[in-house]
PDB file of C-alpha atoms in Angstrom:
ATOM      1  CA  MET A   1     -24.528  27.675 -67.497  1.00  0.00           C
ATOM      2  CA  THR A   2     -21.839  28.551 -65.045  1.00  0.00           C
ATOM      3  CA  ALA A   3     -21.977  26.864 -61.630  1.00  0.00           C
ATOM      4  CA  VAL A   4     -21.897  29.170 -58.677  1.00  0.00           C
ATOM      5  CA  VAL A   5     -19.440  28.085 -56.013  1.00  0.00           C
ATOM      6  CA  PRO A   6     -20.324  29.423 -52.583  1.00  0.00           C
ATOM      7  CA  VAL A   7     -17.527  31.320 -50.943  1.00  0.00           C
ATOM      8  CA  SER A   8     -17.348  31.333 -47.189  1.00  0.00           C
ATOM      9  CA  ARG A   9     -17.063  34.755 -45.706  1.00  0.00           C
ATOM     10  CA  PRO A  10     -14.793  35.461 -42.780  1.00  0.00           C
ATOM     11  CA  GLU A  11     -17.696  36.587 -40.657  1.00  0.00           C
ATOM     12  CA  GLU A  12     -19.493  33.277 -41.301  1.00  0.00           C
ATOM     13  CA  SER A  13     -16.638  31.095 -39.942  1.00  0.00           C
ATOM     14  CA  VAL A  14     -17.233  29.516 -36.579  1.00  0.00           C
ATOM     15  CA  ALA A  15     -15.560  31.539 -33.869  1.00  0.00           C
ATOM     16  CA  PRO A  16     -13.726  29.594 -31.156  1.00  0.00           C
ATOM     17  CA  ASP A  17     -15.565  29.210 -27.888  1.00  0.00           C
ATOM     18  CA  PRO A  18     -13.905  31.467 -25.290  1.00  0.00           C
ATOM     19  CA  GLN A  19     -15.064  29.230 -22.467  1.00  0.00           C
ATOM     20  CA  ARG A  20     -13.524  26.157 -24.123  1.00  0.00           C
ATOM     21  CA  ARG A  21     -10.298  28.083 -24.659  1.00  0.00           C
ATOM     22  CA  ARG A  22     -10.192  29.012 -20.974  1.00  0.00           C
ATOM     23  CA  ARG A  23     -10.749  25.408 -19.956  1.00  0.00           C
ATOM     24  CA  SER A  24      -7.967  24.145 -22.220  1.00  0.00           C
ATOM     25  CA  THR A  25      -5.618  26.828 -20.944  1.00  0.00           C
ATOM     26  CA  ALA A  26      -6.436  25.929 -17.357  1.00  0.00           C
ATOM     27  CA  PHE A  27      -5.709  22.247 -17.970  1.00  0.00           C
ATOM     28  CA  ALA A  28      -2.529  23.036 -19.890  1.00  0.00           C
ATOM     29  CA  GLY A  29      -1.023  25.406 -17.358  1.00  0.00           C
ATOM     30  CA  GLY A  30      -2.523  23.879 -14.236  1.00  0.00           C
ATOM     31  CA  ASN A  31      -5.205  25.198 -11.938  1.00  0.00           C
ATOM     32  CA  PRO A  32      -3.707  27.210  -9.071  1.00  0.00           C
ATOM     33  CA  LEU A  33      -6.517  26.082  -6.770  1.00  0.00           C
ATOM     34  CA  VAL A  34      -5.669  22.431  -7.385  1.00  0.00           C
ATOM     35  CA  TYR A  35      -1.991  23.073  -6.711  1.00  0.00           C
ATOM     36  CA  GLY A  36      -2.881  24.973  -3.542  1.00  0.00           C
ATOM     37  CA  ILE A  37      -5.028  22.126  -2.221  1.00  0.00           C
ATOM     38  CA  ALA A  38      -2.313  19.613  -3.147  1.00  0.00           C
ATOM     39  CA  LEU A  39       0.296  21.614  -1.240  1.00  0.00           C
ATOM     40  CA  VAL A  40      -1.944  21.783   1.823  1.00  0.00           C
ATOM     41  CA  VAL A  41      -2.480  18.017   1.734  1.00  0.00           C
ATOM     42  CA  VAL A  42       1.246  17.357   1.292  1.00  0.00           C
ATOM     43  CA  ALA A  43       2.097  19.704   4.162  1.00  0.00           C
ATOM     44  CA  ALA A  44      -0.479  18.105   6.452  1.00  0.00           C
ATOM     45  CA  THR A  45       0.874  14.642   5.583  1.00  0.00           C
ATOM     46  CA  LEU A  46       4.586  15.389   5.908  1.00  0.00           C
ATOM     47  CA  ALA A  47       4.446  17.751   8.877  1.00  0.00           C
ATOM     48  CA  PRO A  48       4.116  15.018  11.568  1.00  0.00           C
ATOM     49  CA  VAL A  49       6.880  12.951   9.939  1.00  0.00           C
ATOM     50  CA  VAL A  50       9.269  15.890   9.686  1.00  0.00           C
ATOM     51  CA  TYR A  51       8.452  16.963  13.248  1.00  0.00           C
ATOM     52  CA  ALA A  52       9.154  13.466  14.605  1.00  0.00           C
ATOM     53  CA  VAL A  53      12.448  13.136  12.719  1.00  0.00           C
ATOM     54  CA  LEU A  54      13.705  16.588  13.751  1.00  0.00           C
ATOM     55  CA  GLY A  55      12.402  16.120  17.284  1.00  0.00           C
ATOM     56  CA  GLY A  56      14.658  13.095  17.641  1.00  0.00           C
ATOM     57  CA  PHE A  57      17.665  15.373  17.095  1.00  0.00           C
ATOM     58  CA  ARG A  58      16.646  17.656  19.963  1.00  0.00           C
ATOM     59  CA  SER A  59      16.882  17.392  23.714  1.00  0.00           C
ATOM     60  CA  ASN A  60      13.926  17.328  26.067  1.00  0.00           C
ATOM     61  CA  ALA A  61      14.838  20.800  27.261  1.00  0.00           C
ATOM     62  CA  GLN A  62      14.693  22.144  23.699  1.00  0.00           C
ATOM     63  CA  LEU A  63      11.303  20.521  23.125  1.00  0.00           C
ATOM     64  CA  ALA A  64       9.957  22.006  26.342  1.00  0.00           C
ATOM     65  CA  SER A  65      11.241  25.528  25.672  1.00  0.00           C
ATOM     66  CA  ASP A  66      10.387  25.729  21.948  1.00  0.00           C
ATOM     67  CA  PRO A  67       8.459  22.743  20.565  1.00  0.00           C
ATOM     68  CA  VAL A  68       8.528  23.767  16.875  1.00  0.00           C
ATOM     69  CA  SER A  69      12.027  25.134  16.308  1.00  0.00           C
ATOM     70  CA  LEU A  70      14.982  23.455  14.620  1.00  0.00           C
ATOM     71  CA  PRO A  71      17.532  21.525  16.716  1.00  0.00           C
ATOM     72  CA  ASP A  72      20.121  23.846  18.255  1.00  0.00           C
ATOM     73  CA  PRO A  73      22.450  22.111  18.883  1.00  0.00           C
ATOM     74  CA  TRP A  74      21.792  18.850  17.079  1.00  0.00           C
ATOM     75  CA  VAL A  75      21.663  15.912  19.502  1.00  0.00           C
ATOM     76  CA  LEU A  76      22.646  12.526  18.045  1.00  0.00           C
ATOM     77  CA  SER A  77      22.487  10.507  21.265  1.00  0.00           C
ATOM     78  CA  ASN A  78      18.734   9.829  20.932  1.00  0.00           C
ATOM     79  CA  TYR A  79      19.183   7.967  17.654  1.00  0.00           C
ATOM     80  CA  THR A  80      22.393   6.231  18.681  1.00  0.00           C
ATOM     81  CA  ASN A  81      20.741   4.926  21.859  1.00  0.00           C
ATOM     82  CA  VAL A  82      17.941   3.400  19.782  1.00  0.00           C
ATOM     83  CA  ILE A  83      20.270   1.942  17.138  1.00  0.00           C
ATOM     84  CA  THR A  84      22.536   0.355  19.732  1.00  0.00           C
ATOM     85  CA  SER A  85      19.568  -1.151  21.577  1.00  0.00           C
ATOM     86  CA  SER A  86      19.123  -4.889  21.032  1.00  0.00           C
ATOM     87  CA  SER A  87      15.372  -4.675  21.650  1.00  0.00           C
ATOM     88  CA  PHE A  88      14.875  -2.357  18.672  1.00  0.00           C
ATOM     89  CA  TRP A  89      16.533  -4.788  16.261  1.00  0.00           C
ATOM     90  CA  ARG A  90      14.568  -7.685  17.746  1.00  0.00           C
ATOM     91  CA  PHE A  91      11.315  -5.794  17.136  1.00  0.00           C
ATOM     92  CA  ALA A  92      12.465  -4.883  13.627  1.00  0.00           C
ATOM     93  CA  LEU A  93      13.352  -8.504  12.829  1.00  0.00           C
ATOM     94  CA  ASN A  94       9.957  -9.724  14.033  1.00  0.00           C
ATOM     95  CA  SER A  95       8.166  -7.077  11.959  1.00  0.00           C
ATOM     96  CA  THR A  96      10.209  -7.999   8.902  1.00  0.00           C
ATOM     97  CA  ILE A  97       9.421 -11.711   9.236  1.00  0.00           C
ATOM     98  CA  VAL A  98       5.692 -11.102   9.760  1.00  0.00           C
ATOM     99  CA  SER A  99       5.505  -8.623   6.869  1.00  0.00           C
ATOM    100  CA  LEU A 100       7.389 -10.884   4.456  1.00  0.00           C
ATOM    101  CA  ILE A 101       5.213 -13.888   5.279  1.00  0.00           C
ATOM    102  CA  THR A 102       2.063 -11.796   4.901  1.00  0.00           C
ATOM    103  CA  THR A 103       3.260 -10.383   1.588  1.00  0.00           C
ATOM    104  CA  ALA A 104       4.218 -13.785   0.193  1.00  0.00           C
ATOM    105  CA  VAL A 105       0.873 -15.357   1.131  1.00  0.00           C
ATOM    106  CA  VAL A 106      -1.090 -12.397  -0.250  1.00  0.00           C
ATOM    107  CA  VAL A 107       0.743 -12.344  -3.595  1.00  0.00           C
ATOM    108  CA  VAL A 108       0.754 -16.124  -4.168  1.00  0.00           C
ATOM    109  CA  PHE A 109      -2.839 -16.830  -3.175  1.00  0.00           C
ATOM    110  CA  GLY A 110      -4.096 -13.536  -4.596  1.00  0.00           C
ATOM    111  CA  ILE A 111      -2.780 -14.201  -8.101  1.00  0.00           C
ATOM    112  CA  MET A 112      -4.035 -17.802  -7.942  1.00  0.00           C
ATOM    113  CA  ALA A 113      -7.528 -16.619  -6.990  1.00  0.00           C
ATOM    114  CA  ALA A 114      -7.619 -13.742  -9.478  1.00  0.00           C
ATOM    115  CA  TYR A 115      -6.468 -15.863 -12.440  1.00  0.00           C
ATOM    116  CA  PRO A 116      -9.578 -18.078 -12.817  1.00  0.00           C
ATOM    117  CA  LEU A 117     -11.860 -15.155 -11.960  1.00  0.00           C
ATOM    118  CA  ALA A 118     -10.275 -13.144 -14.777  1.00  0.00           C
ATOM    119  CA  ARG A 119      -9.482 -15.686 -17.509  1.00  0.00           C
ATOM    120  CA  TYR A 120     -11.995 -18.529 -17.016  1.00  0.00           C
ATOM    121  CA  THR A 121     -15.694 -18.467 -17.851  1.00  0.00           C
ATOM    122  CA  PHE A 122     -17.856 -20.563 -15.514  1.00  0.00           C
ATOM    123  CA  LYS A 123     -21.199 -20.365 -13.811  1.00  0.00           C
ATOM    124  CA  GLY A 124     -21.179 -18.260 -10.672  1.00  0.00           C
ATOM    125  CA  ARG A 125     -17.940 -16.438 -11.503  1.00  0.00           C
ATOM    126  CA  GLU A 126     -19.347 -12.969 -10.847  1.00  0.00           C
ATOM    127  CA  SER A 127     -21.042 -14.141  -7.665  1.00  0.00           C
ATOM    128  CA  LEU A 128     -17.749 -15.530  -6.414  1.00  0.00           C
ATOM    129  CA  PHE A 129     -15.990 -12.281  -7.247  1.00  0.00           C
ATOM    130  CA  LEU A 130     -18.733 -10.431  -5.368  1.00  0.00           C
ATOM    131  CA  VAL A 131     -17.743 -12.364  -2.250  1.00  0.00           C
ATOM    132  CA  PHE A 132     -14.253 -10.831  -2.458  1.00  0.00           C
ATOM    133  CA  VAL A 133     -15.746  -7.389  -3.064  1.00  0.00           C
ATOM    134  CA  LEU A 134     -17.942  -7.731   0.018  1.00  0.00           C
ATOM    135  CA  GLY A 135     -14.819  -8.673   1.950  1.00  0.00           C
ATOM    136  CA  LEU A 136     -13.686  -5.054   1.585  1.00  0.00           C
ATOM    137  CA  LEU A 137     -16.621  -4.056   3.794  1.00  0.00           C
ATOM    138  CA  PHE A 138     -15.540  -6.414   6.594  1.00  0.00           C
ATOM    139  CA  PRO A 139     -12.494  -4.935   8.374  1.00  0.00           C
ATOM    140  CA  LEU A 140     -10.253  -6.905  10.667  1.00  0.00           C
ATOM    141  CA  THR A 141     -11.241  -4.882  13.730  1.00  0.00           C
ATOM    142  CA  VAL A 142     -14.846  -6.142  13.503  1.00  0.00           C
ATOM    143  CA  ALA A 143     -13.742  -9.773  13.837  1.00  0.00           C
ATOM    144  CA  ILE A 144     -10.831  -9.209  16.188  1.00  0.00           C
ATOM    145  CA  ILE A 145     -12.321 -11.076  19.195  1.00  0.00           C
ATOM    146  CA  PRO A 146     -13.456 -14.264  17.389  1.00  0.00           C
ATOM    147  CA  LEU A 147     -10.238 -14.134  15.375  1.00  0.00           C
ATOM    148  CA  PHE A 148      -8.187 -14.046  18.569  1.00  0.00           C
ATOM    149  CA  LEU A 149     -10.154 -16.986  19.972  1.00  0.00           C
ATOM    150  CA  MET A 150      -9.521 -18.955  16.773  1.00  0.00           C
ATOM    151  CA  VAL A 151      -5.794 -18.187  16.850  1.00  0.00           C
ATOM    152  CA  ARG A 152      -5.643 -19.187  20.503  1.00  0.00           C
ATOM    153  CA  ASP A 153      -7.458 -22.484  19.898  1.00  0.00           C
ATOM    154  CA  LEU A 154      -5.046 -23.275  17.045  1.00  0.00           C
ATOM    155  CA  GLY A 155      -2.084 -22.676  19.349  1.00  0.00           C
ATOM    156  CA  LEU A 156      -0.664 -19.831  17.233  1.00  0.00           C
ATOM    157  CA  THR A 157      -0.340 -17.215  19.984  1.00  0.00           C
ATOM    158  CA  ASN A 158       3.125 -15.668  20.320  1.00  0.00           C
ATOM    159  CA  SER A 159       3.833 -16.928  16.797  1.00  0.00           C
ATOM    160  CA  VAL A 160       4.471 -14.990  13.612  1.00  0.00           C
ATOM    161  CA  TRP A 161       1.981 -17.254  11.825  1.00  0.00           C
ATOM    162  CA  GLY A 162      -0.773 -16.207  14.212  1.00  0.00           C
ATOM    163  CA  VAL A 163      -0.367 -12.630  12.955  1.00  0.00           C
ATOM    164  CA  ALA A 164       0.692 -13.154   9.342  1.00  0.00           C
ATOM    165  CA  LEU A 165      -2.049 -15.582   8.256  1.00  0.00           C
ATOM    166  CA  PRO A 166      -5.031 -13.504   9.497  1.00  0.00           C
ATOM    167  CA  GLN A 167      -3.507 -10.344   8.033  1.00  0.00           C
ATOM    168  CA  ALA A 168      -3.052 -12.088   4.696  1.00  0.00           C
ATOM    169  CA  ALA A 169      -6.634 -13.384   4.769  1.00  0.00           C
ATOM    170  CA  PHE A 170      -8.060  -9.917   5.294  1.00  0.00           C
ATOM    171  CA  ALA A 171      -5.757  -8.478   2.601  1.00  0.00           C
ATOM    172  CA  LEU A 172      -6.890 -10.970  -0.057  1.00  0.00           C
ATOM    173  CA  PRO A 173     -10.129  -9.143  -1.030  1.00  0.00           C
ATOM    174  CA  MET A 174      -8.245  -5.967  -1.975  1.00  0.00           C
ATOM    175  CA  THR A 175      -5.624  -8.088  -3.751  1.00  0.00           C
ATOM    176  CA  VAL A 176      -8.175  -9.916  -5.896  1.00  0.00           C
ATOM    177  CA  VAL A 177     -10.054  -6.700  -6.669  1.00  0.00           C
ATOM    178  CA  ILE A 178      -6.838  -5.110  -7.950  1.00  0.00           C
ATOM    179  CA  LEU A 179      -5.424  -8.111  -9.814  1.00  0.00           C
ATOM    180  CA  ARG A 180      -8.579  -9.339 -11.562  1.00  0.00           C
ATOM    181  CA  PRO A 181      -9.078  -6.353 -13.911  1.00  0.00           C
ATOM    182  CA  PHE A 182      -5.316  -6.234 -14.451  1.00  0.00           C
ATOM    183  CA  LEU A 183      -5.333  -9.851 -15.657  1.00  0.00           C
ATOM    184  CA  MET A 184      -8.472  -9.310 -17.723  1.00  0.00           C
ATOM    185  CA  ALA A 185      -6.717  -6.500 -19.607  1.00  0.00           C
ATOM    186  CA  LEU A 186      -4.067  -8.866 -20.961  1.00  0.00           C
ATOM    187  CA  PRO A 187      -4.818  -9.735 -24.627  1.00  0.00           C
ATOM    188  CA  LYS A 188      -6.582 -13.027 -25.194  1.00  0.00           C
ATOM    189  CA  GLU A 189      -4.497 -13.489 -28.340  1.00  0.00           C
ATOM    190  CA  LEU A 190      -1.499 -14.294 -26.127  1.00  0.00           C
ATOM    191  CA  GLU A 191      -3.370 -17.119 -24.446  1.00  0.00           C
ATOM    192  CA  GLU A 192      -4.700 -18.458 -27.752  1.00  0.00           C
ATOM    193  CA  ALA A 193      -1.225 -18.415 -29.283  1.00  0.00           C
ATOM    194  CA  ALA A 194       0.217 -20.208 -26.265  1.00  0.00           C
ATOM    195  CA  LEU A 195      -2.484 -22.882 -26.421  1.00  0.00           C
ATOM    196  CA  LEU A 196      -1.841 -23.380 -30.136  1.00  0.00           C
ATOM    197  CA  ASP A 197       1.848 -23.880 -29.358  1.00  0.00           C
ATOM    198  CA  GLY A 198       0.947 -26.706 -26.998  1.00  0.00           C
ATOM    199  CA  ALA A 199       1.012 -24.877 -23.670  1.00  0.00           C
ATOM    200  CA  SER A 200      -1.573 -25.793 -21.060  1.00  0.00           C
ATOM    201  CA  ARG A 201      -3.567 -23.365 -18.968  1.00  0.00           C
ATOM    202  CA  ILE A 202      -1.123 -23.821 -16.108  1.00  0.00           C
ATOM    203  CA  GLY A 203       1.819 -23.405 -18.465  1.00  0.00           C
ATOM    204  CA  PHE A 204       0.372 -20.155 -19.779  1.00  0.00           C
ATOM    205  CA  PHE A 205      -0.095 -19.022 -16.180  1.00  0.00           C
ATOM    206  CA  TRP A 206       3.511 -19.699 -15.134  1.00  0.00           C
ATOM    207  CA  ARG A 207       5.393 -18.784 -18.319  1.00  0.00           C
ATOM    208  CA  ILE A 208       3.465 -15.834 -19.746  1.00  0.00           C
ATOM    209  CA  LEU A 209       0.881 -14.429 -17.376  1.00  0.00           C
ATOM    210  CA  LEU A 210       3.057 -14.178 -14.247  1.00  0.00           C
ATOM    211  CA  PRO A 211       5.885 -12.189 -15.920  1.00  0.00           C
ATOM    212  CA  LEU A 212       3.342  -9.808 -17.475  1.00  0.00           C
ATOM    213  CA  SER A 213       1.577  -9.380 -14.124  1.00  0.00           C
ATOM    214  CA  GLY A 214       4.683  -8.031 -12.400  1.00  0.00           C
ATOM    215  CA  PRO A 215       3.402  -4.457 -11.821  1.00  0.00           C
ATOM    216  CA  GLY A 216       0.126  -5.710 -10.371  1.00  0.00           C
ATOM    217  CA  MET A 217       1.826  -8.170  -8.034  1.00  0.00           C
ATOM    218  CA  VAL A 218       4.307  -5.525  -6.887  1.00  0.00           C
ATOM    219  CA  THR A 219       1.388  -3.199  -6.144  1.00  0.00           C
ATOM    220  CA  VAL A 220      -0.499  -5.638  -3.930  1.00  0.00           C
ATOM    221  CA  GLY A 221       2.753  -6.822  -2.361  1.00  0.00           C
ATOM    222  CA  VAL A 222       3.827  -3.346  -1.303  1.00  0.00           C
ATOM    223  CA  LEU A 223       0.366  -2.528   0.048  1.00  0.00           C
ATOM    224  CA  ALA A 224       0.322  -5.769   2.040  1.00  0.00           C
ATOM    225  CA  PHE A 225       3.854  -5.215   3.378  1.00  0.00           C
ATOM    226  CA  VAL A 226       3.181  -1.659   4.557  1.00  0.00           C
ATOM    227  CA  ALA A 227      -0.153  -2.607   6.143  1.00  0.00           C
ATOM    228  CA  SER A 228       1.456  -5.544   7.960  1.00  0.00           C
ATOM    229  CA  TRP A 229       4.401  -3.432   9.112  1.00  0.00           C
ATOM    230  CA  ASN A 230       2.074  -0.838  10.652  1.00  0.00           C
ATOM    231  CA  ALA A 231      -0.427  -3.328  12.153  1.00  0.00           C
ATOM    232  CA  TYR A 232      -0.995  -2.885  15.864  1.00  0.00           C
ATOM    233  CA  LEU A 233      -4.290  -4.335  17.130  1.00  0.00           C
ATOM    234  CA  LEU A 234      -3.875  -7.969  16.065  1.00  0.00           C
ATOM    235  CA  PRO A 235      -0.222  -8.242  17.212  1.00  0.00           C
ATOM    236  CA  LEU A 236      -1.265  -6.627  20.500  1.00  0.00           C
ATOM    237  CA  LEU A 237      -3.707  -9.467  21.202  1.00  0.00           C
ATOM    238  CA  VAL A 238      -1.703 -12.352  19.748  1.00  0.00           C
ATOM    239  CA  LEU A 239       1.897 -11.507  20.713  1.00  0.00           C
ATOM    240  CA  ASN A 240       2.117 -11.423  24.496  1.00  0.00           C
ATOM    241  CA  ASP A 241       5.752 -12.489  24.713  1.00  0.00           C
ATOM    242  CA  PRO A 242       8.079  -9.452  24.436  1.00  0.00           C
ATOM    243  CA  ALA A 243      10.548 -11.552  22.448  1.00  0.00           C
ATOM    244  CA  SER A 244       8.004 -12.024  19.634  1.00  0.00           C
ATOM    245  CA  GLN A 245       6.517  -8.523  19.510  1.00  0.00           C
ATOM    246  CA  THR A 246       6.705  -6.282  16.431  1.00  0.00           C
ATOM    247  CA  LEU A 247       7.866  -2.695  16.060  1.00  0.00           C
ATOM    248  CA  PRO A 248       4.481  -0.973  16.651  1.00  0.00           C
ATOM    249  CA  LEU A 249       4.239  -2.813  19.964  1.00  0.00           C
ATOM    250  CA  GLY A 250       7.841  -1.910  20.680  1.00  0.00           C
ATOM    251  CA  VAL A 251       7.089   1.760  20.061  1.00  0.00           C
ATOM    252  CA  ALA A 252       4.114   1.611  22.417  1.00  0.00           C
ATOM    253  CA  GLY A 253       6.152  -0.151  25.103  1.00  0.00           C
ATOM    254  CA  PHE A 254       9.063   2.254  24.727  1.00  0.00           C
ATOM    255  CA  SER A 255       6.703   5.235  24.969  1.00  0.00           C
ATOM    256  CA  THR A 256       5.226   3.852  28.181  1.00  0.00           C
ATOM    257  CA  GLU A 257       8.581   3.078  29.789  1.00  0.00           C
ATOM    258  CA  HIS A 258      10.165   6.395  28.752  1.00  0.00           C
ATOM    259  CA  ALA A 259       7.177   8.712  29.007  1.00  0.00           C
ATOM    260  CA  GLN A 260       9.376  11.568  30.219  1.00  0.00           C
ATOM    261  CA  ASP A 261      11.932  11.137  27.424  1.00  0.00           C
ATOM    262  CA  THR A 262       9.968  12.774  24.614  1.00  0.00           C
ATOM    263  CA  ALA A 263      12.994  13.177  22.351  1.00  0.00           C
ATOM    264  CA  GLY A 264      13.913   9.504  22.731  1.00  0.00           C
ATOM    265  CA  VAL A 265      10.349   8.447  21.919  1.00  0.00           C
ATOM    266  CA  LEU A 266      10.399  10.589  18.752  1.00  0.00           C
ATOM    267  CA  ALA A 267      13.710   9.044  17.707  1.00  0.00           C
ATOM    268  CA  PHE A 268      12.393   5.507  18.287  1.00  0.00           C
ATOM    269  CA  THR A 269       9.207   6.289  16.354  1.00  0.00           C
ATOM    270  CA  SER A 270      11.123   7.814  13.438  1.00  0.00           C
ATOM    271  CA  LEU A 271      13.400   4.810  13.058  1.00  0.00           C
ATOM    272  CA  ALA A 272      10.412   2.470  13.280  1.00  0.00           C
ATOM    273  CA  MET A 273       8.558   4.077  10.377  1.00  0.00           C
ATOM    274  CA  ILE A 274      11.554   4.667   8.072  1.00  0.00           C
ATOM    275  CA  PRO A 275      11.813   1.107   6.601  1.00  0.00           C
ATOM    276  CA  ALA A 276       8.176   0.978   5.450  1.00  0.00           C
ATOM    277  CA  LEU A 277       8.391   4.554   4.174  1.00  0.00           C
ATOM    278  CA  VAL A 278      11.545   3.882   2.151  1.00  0.00           C
ATOM    279  CA  PHE A 279      10.100   0.627   0.799  1.00  0.00           C
ATOM    280  CA  PHE A 280       6.908   2.385  -0.284  1.00  0.00           C
ATOM    281  CA  LEU A 281       8.724   5.298  -1.932  1.00  0.00           C
ATOM    282  CA  THR A 282      11.084   2.944  -3.759  1.00  0.00           C
ATOM    283  CA  ALA A 283       8.205   1.022  -5.336  1.00  0.00           C
ATOM    284  CA  GLN A 284       5.792   3.914  -5.875  1.00  0.00           C
ATOM    285  CA  LYS A 285       6.237   3.953  -9.670  1.00  0.00           C
ATOM    286  CA  ARG A 286       5.439   0.254  -9.896  1.00  0.00           C
ATOM    287  CA  ILE A 287       2.411   0.818  -7.671  1.00  0.00           C
ATOM    288  CA  VAL A 288       1.114   3.521 -10.006  1.00  0.00           C
ATOM    289  CA  ASN A 289       1.654   1.279 -13.046  1.00  0.00           C
ATOM    290  CA  GLY A 290      -0.158  -1.587 -11.372  1.00  0.00           C
ATOM    291  CA  LEU A 291      -3.127   0.544 -10.363  1.00  0.00           C
ATOM    292  CA  GLN A 292      -3.319   2.046 -13.847  1.00  0.00           C
ATOM    293  CA  GLY A 293      -3.472  -1.435 -15.333  1.00  0.00           C
ATOM    294  CA  ALA A 294      -6.234  -2.351 -12.913  1.00  0.00           C
ATOM    295  CA  VAL A 295      -8.251   0.764 -13.780  1.00  0.00           C
ATOM    296  CA  LYS A 296      -7.851   0.207 -17.523  1.00  0.00           C
ATOM    297  CA  GLY A 297      -9.008  -3.366 -17.134  1.00  0.00           C
TER     298      GLY A 297
END
């Protein structure tokens, strides 16, 4: 008896789903609506920065006659007056010191807090991590008055430590939330192999975990540096001495003293925001890598 082998007919084959094909084509070529929204967001974000930078190259008469045109002629004196001013460099130095201290404290204490929460198993670990998560819901502005009273009682007014330490404390919740899943994503086989080779928990932390956690630490460090550089409210309350004030306070003071010099104010503001902007753009790839590691974890 001969076996009958079924033969599939062309009309019986499953036809591709047109809707699925359209979706795949849209993802492959890009959705024009998404690109349009992205361009609008980019334009809205960069427009004030570009306007401030170009406005610094114009005179007050040009700004009054045509506020949105290009400089004609280009005026360099606004920027040279700011660069040659000793007060600007004093403000910039103070901001740099405060931001570096804040960044160092955030990275060091953040990785030390995230390590046991990620790699150790103990009772109450998730509850302790929840405390850091709840810290994200408690902004610095809510506690600004009692925080100022505490800084004053400790004698840290007009000191970089009076600004850097509170900023670092309020940046730690975000730091731990980012670093913990990043550290949890590291293979446990590495730790087991290190322990078999005679390394202690602390030795594994210093020799293996820290080098592998570079992208995550760079991410939280850059975020802490930029936030500290742009901070205004806490330095306004703590730093009363003009010699210890930071750049945001310097911009506010310069704007008040030279209210009629709009072009000079734009030049001062542009130079004040350039360092943090350049620092952020330089490390943006490491920030993306660090956040991707945190999401995967």
